[in-house]
Short mmCIF file of C-alpha atoms in Angstrom, two decimals:
data_model
loop_
_atom_site.label_atom_id
_atom_site.label_comp_id
_atom_site.label_asym_id
_atom_site.label_seq_id
_atom_site.Cartn_x
_atom_site.Cartn_y
_atom_site.Cartn_z
CA UNK A 1 0.04 0.05 0.04
CA UNK A 2 2.80 2.38 0.81
CA UNK A 3 4.45 1.80 -2.63
CA UNK A 4 1.21 2.50 -4.44
CA UNK A 5 1.06 5.75 -2.55
CA UNK A 6 4.62 6.48 -3.65
CA UNK A 7 5.69 6.45 0.01
CA UNK A 8 8.79 4.49 -0.74
CA UNK A 9 10.69 5.29 2.51
CA UNK A 10 7.77 4.10 4.50
CA UNK A 11 7.55 0.85 2.50
CA UNK A 12 11.43 0.20 2.86
CA UNK A 13 11.24 0.67 6.67
CA UNK A 14 8.41 -1.77 6.89
CA UNK A 15 10.14 -4.30 4.61
CA UNK A 16 13.45 -3.98 6.80
CA UNK A 17 11.20 -4.58 10.00
CA UNK A 18 9.45 -7.52 8.38
CA UNK A 19 12.74 -9.23 7.18
CA UNK A 20 14.26 -8.79 10.65
CA UNK A 21 11.32 -10.25 12.56
CA UNK A 22 9.58 -12.65 10.33
CA UNK A 23 10.17 -16.42 11.30
CA UNK A 24 8.77 -17.96 8.05
CA UNK A 25 11.66 -18.13 5.39
CA UNK A 26 9.18 -17.72 2.59
CA UNK A 27 8.00 -14.32 4.23
CA UNK A 28 11.52 -13.03 4.49
CA UNK A 29 12.37 -14.12 0.85
CA UNK A 30 9.34 -12.38 -0.58
CA UNK A 31 9.94 -9.23 1.61
CA UNK A 32 13.58 -9.13 0.44
CA UNK A 33 12.45 -9.49 -3.22
CA UNK A 34 9.80 -6.69 -2.75
CA UNK A 35 12.45 -4.59 -1.11
CA UNK A 36 14.53 -4.45 -4.25
CA UNK A 37 11.54 -3.31 -6.21
CA UNK A 38 10.95 -0.45 -3.77
CA UNK A 39 14.55 0.58 -4.03
CA UNK A 40 14.36 0.76 -7.67
CA UNK A 41 11.20 2.82 -7.59
CA UNK A 42 12.95 5.12 -5.14
CA UNK A 43 15.85 5.56 -7.51
CA UNK A 44 18.35 4.02 -5.01
CA UNK A 45 19.83 1.92 -7.77
CA UNK A 46 23.13 0.88 -6.33
CA UNK A 47 21.41 -0.52 -3.33
CA UNK A 48 18.79 -2.17 -5.54
CA UNK A 49 21.51 -3.84 -7.73
CA UNK A 50 23.48 -4.75 -4.67
CA UNK A 51 20.43 -6.52 -3.21
CA UNK A 52 19.60 -8.06 -6.57
CA UNK A 53 23.08 -9.45 -6.77
CA UNK A 54 22.63 -10.93 -3.28
CA UNK A 55 19.39 -12.47 -4.13
CA UNK A 56 20.53 -13.98 -7.39
CA UNK A 57 23.43 -15.67 -5.58
CA UNK A 58 20.89 -17.15 -3.24
CA UNK A 59 18.44 -18.06 -6.05
CA UNK A 60 19.36 -21.68 -6.24
CA UNK A 61 18.37 -22.07 -2.57
CA UNK A 62 15.12 -19.97 -2.65
CA UNK A 63 12.16 -22.30 -2.16
CA UNK A 64 9.23 -20.05 -2.17
CA UNK A 65 7.78 -19.91 -5.75
CA UNK A 66 6.37 -16.41 -5.41
CA UNK A 67 9.81 -15.05 -4.16
CA UNK A 68 11.63 -16.83 -7.13
CA UNK A 69 9.07 -15.29 -9.49
CA UNK A 70 9.56 -11.98 -8.19
CA UNK A 71 13.38 -12.10 -8.32
CA UNK A 72 13.33 -13.50 -11.86
CA UNK A 73 10.95 -10.79 -13.06
CA UNK A 74 12.83 -8.05 -11.47
CA UNK A 75 16.11 -9.27 -12.93
CA UNK A 76 14.74 -9.41 -16.46
CA UNK A 77 13.35 -5.82 -15.95
CA UNK A 78 16.36 -4.18 -14.40
CA UNK A 79 19.02 -5.79 -16.53
CA UNK A 80 17.15 -4.76 -19.80
CA UNK A 81 16.97 -1.18 -18.50
CA UNK A 82 20.94 -1.14 -18.26
CA UNK A 83 21.37 -2.72 -21.75
CA UNK A 84 22.22 -6.15 -20.45
CA UNK A 85 19.70 -7.67 -22.82
CA UNK A 86 21.22 -11.26 -23.07
CA UNK A 87 21.16 -11.59 -19.30
CA UNK A 88 17.62 -10.16 -19.20
CA UNK A 89 16.47 -12.77 -21.76
CA UNK A 90 18.05 -15.48 -19.66
CA UNK A 91 16.22 -14.47 -16.53
CA UNK A 92 12.91 -13.76 -18.28
CA UNK A 93 13.10 -17.18 -19.98
CA UNK A 94 13.58 -19.00 -16.59
CA UNK A 95 10.60 -16.97 -15.32
CA UNK A 96 8.51 -18.16 -18.24
CA UNK A 97 9.53 -21.79 -18.05
CA UNK A 98 10.00 -22.56 -14.42
CA UNK A 99 6.50 -22.11 -13.20
CA UNK A 100 4.09 -22.42 -16.08
CA UNK A 101 1.18 -20.24 -14.79
CA UNK A 102 -0.66 -17.87 -17.16
CA UNK A 103 1.00 -14.71 -15.56
CA UNK A 104 4.54 -16.20 -15.45
CA UNK A 105 4.39 -17.31 -19.01
CA UNK A 106 2.94 -13.89 -20.16
CA UNK A 107 5.05 -11.71 -17.89
CA UNK A 108 8.31 -13.77 -19.01
CA UNK A 109 7.42 -13.55 -22.72
CA UNK A 110 6.81 -9.81 -22.62
CA UNK A 111 10.12 -9.22 -20.84
CA UNK A 112 11.77 -11.33 -23.68
CA UNK A 113 10.15 -9.27 -26.35
CA UNK A 114 11.06 -5.94 -24.77
CA UNK A 115 14.70 -7.09 -24.55
CA UNK A 116 14.71 -8.11 -28.14
CA UNK A 117 13.16 -4.75 -29.10
CA UNK A 118 16.08 -3.14 -27.22
CA UNK A 119 18.51 -5.09 -29.41
CA UNK A 120 16.62 -4.03 -32.43
CA UNK A 121 15.80 -7.84 -33.19
CA UNK A 122 11.93 -7.61 -33.26
CA UNK A 123 9.64 -6.75 -36.06
CA UNK A 124 5.97 -6.09 -35.87
CA UNK A 125 5.27 -9.33 -37.77
CA UNK A 126 7.37 -11.46 -35.52
CA UNK A 127 5.40 -14.77 -34.78
CA UNK A 128 6.58 -14.64 -31.12
CA UNK A 129 5.08 -11.18 -30.62
CA UNK A 130 1.74 -12.29 -32.23
CA UNK A 131 1.62 -15.42 -30.34
CA UNK A 132 2.28 -13.72 -26.94
CA UNK A 133 -0.63 -11.32 -27.56
CA UNK A 134 -3.01 -14.14 -28.32
CA UNK A 135 -1.90 -16.42 -25.52
CA UNK A 136 -2.10 -13.56 -22.85
CA UNK A 137 -5.62 -12.58 -24.09
CA UNK A 138 -6.71 -16.22 -24.14
CA UNK A 139 -5.31 -16.56 -20.57
CA UNK A 140 -7.24 -13.64 -19.29
CA UNK A 141 -4.04 -11.54 -18.48
CA UNK A 142 -4.99 -8.07 -19.88
CA UNK A 143 -1.74 -6.27 -18.44
CA UNK A 144 0.92 -8.27 -20.35
CA UNK A 145 -1.32 -8.49 -23.37
CA UNK A 146 -1.59 -4.75 -23.50
CA UNK A 147 2.13 -4.24 -23.14
CA UNK A 148 2.81 -6.59 -25.89
CA UNK A 149 0.07 -5.09 -28.08
CA UNK A 150 1.47 -1.66 -27.55
CA UNK A 151 4.96 -2.84 -28.50
CA UNK A 152 3.52 -4.32 -31.75
CA UNK A 153 1.52 -1.14 -32.53
CA UNK A 154 4.66 1.11 -31.95
CA UNK A 155 6.69 -1.02 -34.44
CA UNK A 156 3.84 -0.80 -36.96
CA UNK A 157 3.38 2.96 -36.48
CA UNK A 158 7.15 3.41 -37.20
CA UNK A 159 6.23 1.92 -40.64
CA UNK A 160 3.54 4.72 -41.11
CA UNK A 161 0.42 2.43 -40.75
CA UNK A 162 -1.69 5.01 -38.81
CA UNK A 163 -4.79 4.64 -40.95
CA UNK A 164 -4.76 0.78 -40.42
CA UNK A 165 -3.96 0.87 -36.75
CA UNK A 166 -6.37 3.72 -35.51
CA UNK A 167 -9.59 1.71 -35.36
CA UNK A 168 -7.92 -1.01 -33.37
CA UNK A 169 -6.29 1.68 -30.99
CA UNK A 170 -9.67 3.34 -30.48
CA UNK A 171 -11.44 0.10 -29.93
CA UNK A 172 -8.96 -1.00 -27.29
CA UNK A 173 -8.86 2.34 -25.57
CA UNK A 174 -11.50 1.62 -22.76
CA UNK A 175 -9.99 -1.76 -22.07
CA UNK A 176 -6.58 -0.43 -21.60
CA UNK A 177 -7.63 2.42 -19.30
CA UNK A 178 -9.57 -0.14 -17.19
CA UNK A 179 -6.25 -1.82 -16.24
CA UNK A 180 -5.46 1.36 -14.36
CA UNK A 181 -1.75 0.70 -14.97
CA UNK A 182 -0.21 4.23 -15.57
CA UNK A 183 2.64 3.00 -17.77
CA UNK A 184 0.38 0.99 -20.01
CA UNK A 185 -2.29 3.75 -20.24
CA UNK A 186 0.19 6.50 -21.06
CA UNK A 187 1.94 4.29 -23.69
CA UNK A 188 -1.47 3.70 -25.36
CA UNK A 189 -2.28 7.53 -25.11
CA UNK A 190 0.98 8.15 -26.94
CA UNK A 191 0.25 5.60 -29.66
CA UNK A 192 -3.23 7.18 -30.19
CA UNK A 193 -1.61 10.67 -30.39
CA UNK A 194 1.07 9.41 -32.81
CA UNK A 195 -1.58 7.79 -35.01
CA UNK A 196 -3.75 11.07 -35.07
CA UNK A 197 -0.80 13.28 -35.78
CA UNK A 198 0.25 11.10 -38.88
CA UNK A 199 -3.16 11.53 -40.20
CA UNK A 200 -3.20 15.25 -39.61
CA UNK A 201 -5.87 15.17 -36.82
CA UNK A 202 -4.17 17.87 -34.53
CA UNK A 203 -7.02 18.22 -31.94
CA UNK A 204 -7.31 14.58 -31.28
CA UNK A 205 -3.41 14.19 -31.20
CA UNK A 206 -3.13 17.02 -28.71
CA UNK A 207 -5.99 15.63 -26.52
CA UNK A 208 -4.36 12.04 -26.35
CA UNK A 209 -0.74 13.53 -25.81
CA UNK A 210 -2.13 15.55 -22.96
CA UNK A 211 -3.87 12.51 -21.46
CA UNK A 212 -0.56 10.64 -21.65
CA UNK A 213 1.09 13.31 -19.54
CA UNK A 214 -1.70 13.18 -17.00
CA UNK A 215 -1.69 9.34 -16.76
CA UNK A 216 1.97 9.22 -16.19
CA UNK A 217 2.04 12.42 -13.90
CA UNK A 218 4.91 12.00 -11.12
CA UNK A 219 6.68 9.23 -13.18
CA UNK A 220 9.88 9.58 -15.24
CA UNK A 221 9.19 7.23 -18.09
CA UNK A 222 9.75 7.00 -21.92
CA UNK A 223 6.02 7.57 -22.60
CA UNK A 224 6.15 10.92 -20.74
CA UNK A 225 9.14 11.96 -22.73
CA UNK A 226 7.44 10.95 -25.98
CA UNK A 227 4.22 12.70 -25.11
CA UNK A 228 6.12 15.98 -24.63
CA UNK A 229 7.81 15.64 -28.09
CA UNK A 230 4.54 14.84 -29.76
CA UNK A 231 3.01 18.04 -28.23
CA UNK A 232 6.04 20.02 -29.77
CA UNK A 233 5.48 18.37 -33.18
CA UNK A 234 1.53 18.97 -32.92
CA UNK A 235 2.05 22.69 -32.10
CA UNK A 236 4.64 23.12 -34.84
CA UNK A 237 2.34 21.49 -37.30
CA UNK A 238 -0.34 23.88 -36.21
CA UNK A 239 1.87 26.92 -36.74
CA UNK A 240 1.81 27.79 -32.97
CA UNK A 241 5.55 28.37 -32.63
CA UNK A 242 5.66 29.97 -29.23
CA UNK A 243 3.74 26.89 -27.73
CA UNK A 244 5.99 24.56 -29.89
CA UNK A 245 9.14 26.09 -28.35
CA UNK A 246 7.81 25.80 -24.91
CA UNK A 247 6.96 22.00 -25.46
CA UNK A 248 10.24 21.54 -27.05
CA UNK A 249 12.15 22.98 -24.07
CA UNK A 250 10.09 20.82 -21.60
CA UNK A 251 10.72 17.68 -23.83
CA UNK A 252 14.51 18.45 -23.64
CA UNK A 253 14.40 18.72 -19.86
CA UNK A 254 12.39 15.57 -19.44
CA UNK A 255 14.60 13.66 -22.00
CA UNK A 256 17.62 14.79 -20.20
CA UNK A 257 16.22 13.67 -16.78
CA UNK A 258 15.27 10.40 -18.33
CA UNK A 259 18.63 9.80 -19.96
CA UNK A 260 20.50 10.93 -16.90
CA UNK A 261 18.42 8.46 -14.79
CA UNK A 262 19.39 5.79 -17.30
CA UNK A 263 23.02 6.72 -16.86
CA UNK A 264 22.70 6.61 -13.06
CA UNK A 265 21.17 3.10 -13.32
CA UNK A 266 23.99 2.00 -15.62
CA UNK A 267 26.73 3.34 -13.45
CA UNK A 268 25.15 1.78 -10.38
CA UNK A 269 25.11 -1.59 -12.12
CA UNK A 270 28.75 -1.39 -13.24
CA UNK A 271 29.87 -0.32 -9.79
CA UNK A 272 28.00 -3.21 -8.02
CA UNK A 273 29.44 -5.60 -10.61
CA UNK A 274 33.13 -4.08 -10.11
CA UNK A 275 32.67 -4.36 -6.28
CA UNK A 276 31.37 -7.95 -6.60
CA UNK A 277 34.34 -8.87 -8.68
CA UNK A 278 36.73 -7.23 -6.34
CA UNK A 279 35.15 -8.96 -3.44
CA UNK A 280 35.58 -12.34 -5.09
CA UNK A 281 39.17 -11.65 -5.96
CA UNK A 282 39.76 -10.49 -2.36
CA UNK A 283 38.22 -13.81 -1.11
CA UNK A 284 40.31 -15.77 -3.54
CA UNK A 285 43.38 -13.96 -2.24
CA UNK A 286 42.53 -14.47 1.44
CA UNK A 287 41.96 -18.02 0.77
CA UNK A 288 45.38 -18.41 -0.94
CA UNK A 289 46.88 -16.67 1.92
CA UNK A 290 45.33 -18.95 4.38
CA UNK A 291 46.59 -21.90 2.47
CA UNK A 292 50.04 -20.41 2.32
CA UNK A 293 50.08 -19.94 6.17
CA UNK A 294 49.19 -23.46 6.67
CA UNK A 295 52.20 -24.40 4.44
CA UNK A 296 54.33 -22.16 6.43
CA UNK A 297 53.26 -23.82 9.68
CA UNK A 298 54.21 -27.12 8.32
CA UNK A 299 57.48 -25.72 6.99
CA UNK A 300 58.32 -24.46 10.50
CA UNK A 301 57.87 -27.88 11.87
CA UNK A 302 60.08 -29.45 9.14
CA UNK A 303 63.68 -29.75 8.76
CA UNK A 304 66.16 -26.96 7.78
CA UNK A 305 66.24 -28.54 4.35
CA UNK A 306 62.84 -27.04 3.65
CA UNK A 307 64.07 -23.41 3.84
CA UNK A 308 64.50 -23.02 0.10
CA UNK A 309 60.95 -24.29 -0.38
CA UNK A 310 59.76 -21.69 2.15
CA UNK A 311 61.49 -18.77 0.23
CA UNK A 312 60.00 -20.06 -3.02
CA UNK A 313 56.45 -20.10 -1.54
CA UNK A 314 57.03 -16.67 -0.17
CA UNK A 315 57.75 -15.39 -3.59
CA UNK A 316 54.72 -17.09 -4.91
CA UNK A 317 52.58 -15.39 -2.37
CA UNK A 318 53.83 -12.07 -3.50
CA UNK A 319 53.16 -12.89 -7.18
CA UNK A 320 49.67 -14.10 -6.35
CA UNK A 321 48.84 -10.92 -4.21
CA UNK A 322 50.38 -8.68 -6.90
CA UNK A 323 48.52 -10.39 -9.72
CA UNK A 324 45.20 -10.18 -7.77
CA UNK A 325 45.70 -6.35 -7.17
CA UNK A 326 46.53 -5.85 -10.71
CA UNK A 327 43.32 -7.70 -11.84
CA UNK A 328 41.27 -5.60 -9.43
CA UNK A 329 42.86 -2.42 -10.84
CA UNK A 330 42.16 -3.53 -14.48
CA UNK A 331 38.76 -4.41 -13.76
CA UNK A 332 37.89 -1.10 -12.13
CA UNK A 333 39.66 0.93 -15.00
CA UNK A 334 37.60 -1.19 -17.35
CA UNK A 335 34.31 -0.56 -15.77
CA UNK A 336 35.10 3.16 -15.41
CA UNK A 337 35.81 3.27 -19.23
CA UNK A 338 32.60 1.51 -20.06
CA UNK A 339 30.56 4.03 -17.92
CA UNK A 340 32.19 6.97 -19.79
CA UNK A 341 32.42 5.71 -23.39
CA UNK A 342 29.76 4.95 -26.04
CA UNK A 343 30.07 1.05 -26.51
CA UNK A 344 29.44 1.44 -30.27
CA UNK A 345 31.79 4.17 -31.37
CA UNK A 346 34.11 4.50 -28.54
CA UNK A 347 33.66 8.20 -28.16
CA UNK A 348 32.15 9.82 -24.94
CA UNK A 349 28.63 8.81 -24.15
CA UNK A 350 25.81 11.25 -23.37
CA UNK A 351 26.36 11.34 -19.62
CA UNK A 352 30.13 11.86 -19.94
CA UNK A 353 29.92 14.40 -22.71
CA UNK A 354 27.45 16.62 -20.85
CA UNK A 355 29.53 16.36 -17.46
CA UNK A 356 32.64 17.43 -19.28
CA UNK A 357 30.86 20.22 -21.34
CA UNK A 358 29.43 21.70 -17.99
CA UNK A 359 32.99 21.84 -16.67
CA UNK A 360 34.52 23.56 -19.74
CA UNK A 361 31.58 26.06 -19.93
CA UNK A 362 32.37 27.06 -16.38
CA UNK A 363 36.11 27.47 -17.23
CA UNK A 364 35.03 29.58 -20.38
CA UNK A 365 32.98 31.93 -18.20
CA UNK A 366 36.03 32.67 -16.10
CA UNK A 367 38.19 33.75 -19.25
CA UNK A 368 35.04 35.12 -20.95
CA UNK A 369 35.91 33.09 -24.03
CA UNK A 370 33.17 32.58 -26.57
CA UNK A 371 31.66 29.14 -26.96
CA UNK A 372 29.55 27.32 -29.55
CA UNK A 373 27.81 23.90 -29.44
CA UNK A 374 27.15 21.84 -32.67
CA UNK A 375 24.38 19.31 -32.79
CA UNK A 376 24.87 16.82 -35.64
CA UNK A 377 22.15 14.27 -36.74
CA UNK A 378 22.85 11.75 -39.51
CA UNK A 379 20.45 12.09 -42.52
CA UNK A 380 17.87 9.33 -43.37
CA UNK A 381 19.40 6.93 -40.76
CA UNK A 382 16.05 5.31 -40.20
CA UNK A 383 15.79 4.47 -43.92
CA UNK A 384 19.35 2.95 -43.72
CA UNK A 385 18.20 0.59 -40.83
CA UNK A 386 14.92 -0.34 -42.52
CA UNK A 387 16.71 -0.95 -45.93
CA UNK A 388 20.01 -2.57 -44.98
CA UNK A 389 19.31 -3.76 -41.40
CA UNK A 390 20.73 -2.66 -38.03
CA UNK A 391 24.30 -3.85 -38.48
CA UNK A 392 24.66 -1.64 -41.47
CA UNK A 393 23.29 1.19 -39.20
CA UNK A 394 25.96 0.36 -36.67
CA UNK A 395 28.57 0.47 -39.45
CA UNK A 396 27.31 3.96 -40.59
CA UNK A 397 27.46 5.22 -37.06
CA UNK A 398 31.02 3.97 -36.39
CA UNK A 399 32.34 5.26 -39.71
CA UNK A 400 30.70 8.83 -39.24
CA UNK A 401 32.23 8.99 -35.74
CA UNK A 402 35.71 7.79 -36.89
CA UNK A 403 35.68 10.38 -39.80
CA UNK A 404 34.77 13.14 -37.39
CA UNK A 405 37.23 12.19 -34.80
CA UNK A 406 40.06 12.41 -37.39
CA UNK A 407 39.04 15.93 -38.09
CA UNK A 408 38.98 17.13 -34.54
CA UNK A 409 41.38 19.85 -33.28
CA UNK A 410 43.09 19.97 -29.85
CA UNK A 411 40.64 21.29 -27.20
CA UNK A 412 37.34 20.27 -29.24
CA UNK A 413 35.16 17.96 -27.16
CA UNK A 414 32.98 15.46 -29.18
CA UNK A 415 30.48 12.81 -27.97
CA UNK A 416 27.41 10.71 -28.98
CA UNK A 417 24.14 12.03 -27.38
CA UNK A 418 22.24 8.86 -28.42
CA UNK A 419 20.90 7.09 -31.67
CA UNK A 420 22.31 8.93 -34.56
CA UNK A 421 22.72 12.30 -32.81
CA UNK A 422 26.26 13.63 -31.92
CA UNK A 423 27.53 16.87 -30.39
CA UNK A 424 30.67 19.02 -30.53
CA UNK A 425 31.61 21.70 -28.02
CA UNK A 426 33.96 24.56 -29.29
CA UNK A 427 35.61 26.97 -26.86
CA UNK A 428 37.23 30.21 -27.92
CA UNK A 429 35.71 30.38 -31.53
CA UNK A 430 33.65 33.23 -32.84
CA UNK A 431 30.27 32.21 -34.41
CA UNK A 432 31.88 32.41 -38.06
CA UNK A 433 34.73 30.22 -36.90
CA UNK A 434 32.43 27.66 -35.34
CA UNK A 435 30.25 27.58 -38.57
CA UNK A 436 33.39 26.95 -40.64
CA UNK A 437 34.48 23.95 -38.08
CA UNK A 438 30.88 22.51 -38.64
CA UNK A 439 31.15 22.96 -42.42
CA UNK A 440 34.60 21.16 -42.34
CA UNK A 441 33.02 18.27 -40.63
CA UNK A 442 30.02 18.21 -42.93
CA UNK A 443 32.34 18.01 -45.96
CA UNK A 444 34.60 15.43 -44.53
CA UNK A 445 31.58 13.09 -44.04
CA UNK A 446 30.21 14.01 -47.49
CA UNK A 447 33.36 12.37 -49.00
CA UNK A 448 32.79 9.09 -47.22
CA UNK A 449 31.08 5.96 -48.51
CA UNK A 450 30.15 3.14 -46.43
CA UNK A 451 30.88 -0.41 -47.96
CA UNK A 452 28.07 -2.86 -47.38
CA UNK A 453 29.53 -5.67 -49.36
CA UNK A 454 27.38 -5.75 -52.54
CA UNK A 455 27.23 -1.93 -52.69
CA UNK A 456 28.23 1.16 -50.85
CA UNK A 457 26.20 4.02 -49.77
CA UNK A 458 26.65 7.73 -49.45
CA UNK A 459 26.03 9.27 -45.98
CA UNK A 460 25.38 12.89 -44.95
CA UNK A 461 24.43 14.68 -41.88
CA UNK A 462 22.52 17.81 -40.77
CA UNK A 463 24.39 20.31 -38.38
CA UNK A 464 22.97 23.05 -36.10
CA UNK A 465 25.25 25.47 -34.50
CA UNK A 466 24.44 27.68 -31.42
CA UNK A 467 26.98 30.37 -30.22
CA UNK A 468 27.31 32.58 -27.20
CA UNK A 469 29.89 35.23 -26.15
CA UNK A 470 28.09 36.51 -23.07
CA UNK A 471 28.45 34.53 -19.72
CA UNK A 472 26.94 32.90 -17.87
CA UNK A 473 26.69 29.87 -20.53
CA UNK A 474 23.67 27.58 -20.12
CA UNK A 475 24.34 24.22 -21.49
CA UNK A 476 20.56 23.40 -21.74
CA UNK A 477 19.93 26.60 -23.77
CA UNK A 478 22.76 25.73 -25.99
CA UNK A 479 21.43 22.35 -26.69
CA UNK A 480 17.84 23.49 -27.33
CA UNK A 481 19.04 26.36 -29.77
CA UNK A 482 21.54 24.03 -31.52
CA UNK A 483 18.88 21.20 -31.80
CA UNK A 484 16.42 23.81 -33.32
CA UNK A 485 18.93 24.89 -35.75
CA UNK A 486 19.70 21.29 -36.74
CA UNK A 487 15.89 20.73 -37.30
CA UNK A 488 15.89 23.87 -39.71
CA UNK A 489 18.81 22.18 -41.60
CA UNK A 490 16.71 18.89 -41.91
CA UNK A 491 13.88 21.01 -43.20
CA UNK A 492 16.00 23.08 -45.52
CA UNK A 493 17.06 19.84 -47.52
CA UNK A 494 19.62 18.12 -45.10
CA UNK A 495 23.43 17.86 -45.64
CA UNK A 496 23.99 21.54 -44.48
CA UNK A 497 24.96 23.80 -41.58
CA UNK A 498 22.34 26.09 -39.97
CA UNK A 499 23.08 28.82 -37.30
CA UNK A 500 20.79 29.28 -34.40
CA UNK A 501 19.30 32.87 -34.27
#
């Protein structure tokens, strides 16, 4: 009840009290599993992943089926949210197959589909997706059925099938709202708004986008971010530019909070993994030290002839401890690099780029140096993915990033914001110089062709430049202005550089 009222601290205190006093092992197990869920909702991710790691280590010994179901479900959900899709699929599959009830089969199947979608390995006509919807509907499980149906419709809307989907969306509207599940309701409202917008029905699109915001009020989820972007597109289509700019700013703030939260989750997961690895290595080292101490004791009781063996073992101890310390250091360094680098291109990821950009802007304020921010978005990237597949899209992203990195000058800060969007921070350049740098990057990419085996394709990008020479410098304002200029470049025909007003 406390969780449903968003009183997470109250819920956690009660779970702790129950875990400490319950005599029934099944009650303690279920309370521990529910506590991890409460920690996640309270955004105490490091504690949540730490507790999850402990519960997974104890999973073979868990006897209560409800507790096992909770742990497997939470594992599939949390691991998918930090991009560990293969592990998420493994635990979701175990949830689906271990206890074949209608709920576990449906919930496990939906978690598997969600992870496949995160890997870009799911299509709207996938038999697994269609079969899950039918099975969950036949089993009387409306919530997972609705989530799977929303996933299918979102994939179909991306293909521009709004006219075909709108009757189905409208027919399912009341049944979805009857579930009273905020995430599912707001997702359905977003799908309706998207369909109406594609068909040019701006009033209906505005109404459903607003309803999506209301359904997910107080939550920090993807549907909330999507609803704000839809309202920006609706007002822009209606010609209401002041309102469109207001919604665009709110969308960027919400998207930044959402992505920052994703980054915090990922860093918490990597930190817990690193600490668990370090703990295991420390235990191994202590175990080896204990073995060596026993050997030393036997050596002391032996004759003087064993002195040489004692010295050799002492050197072995030093080598083992040094090697273990080196492994711990390498592991920590590896996880730190993963937390700061984009896994595909090797450049700074969004969280690291924004953190360093904030620092450099503060330094620029002290010297009153002019600054400029460039937003870069690859042209027709969705068409490349749809035509050639996501491996081809990944190759395009890597080659574009490598081309621009080769063109960078000393002091220029470059990173990937997400998807096909990149950013470049320039310190000490006047607007005309910043425009020239962006133009140089555009020309460098325009000379590139990506080899896809049977043929090669030409790739281009649109650039938006926002400059300022008057401190204080606001990173959010620079992002909004540069992004708006980039959209103007898209509307102006792509493969060009536009300067923010």
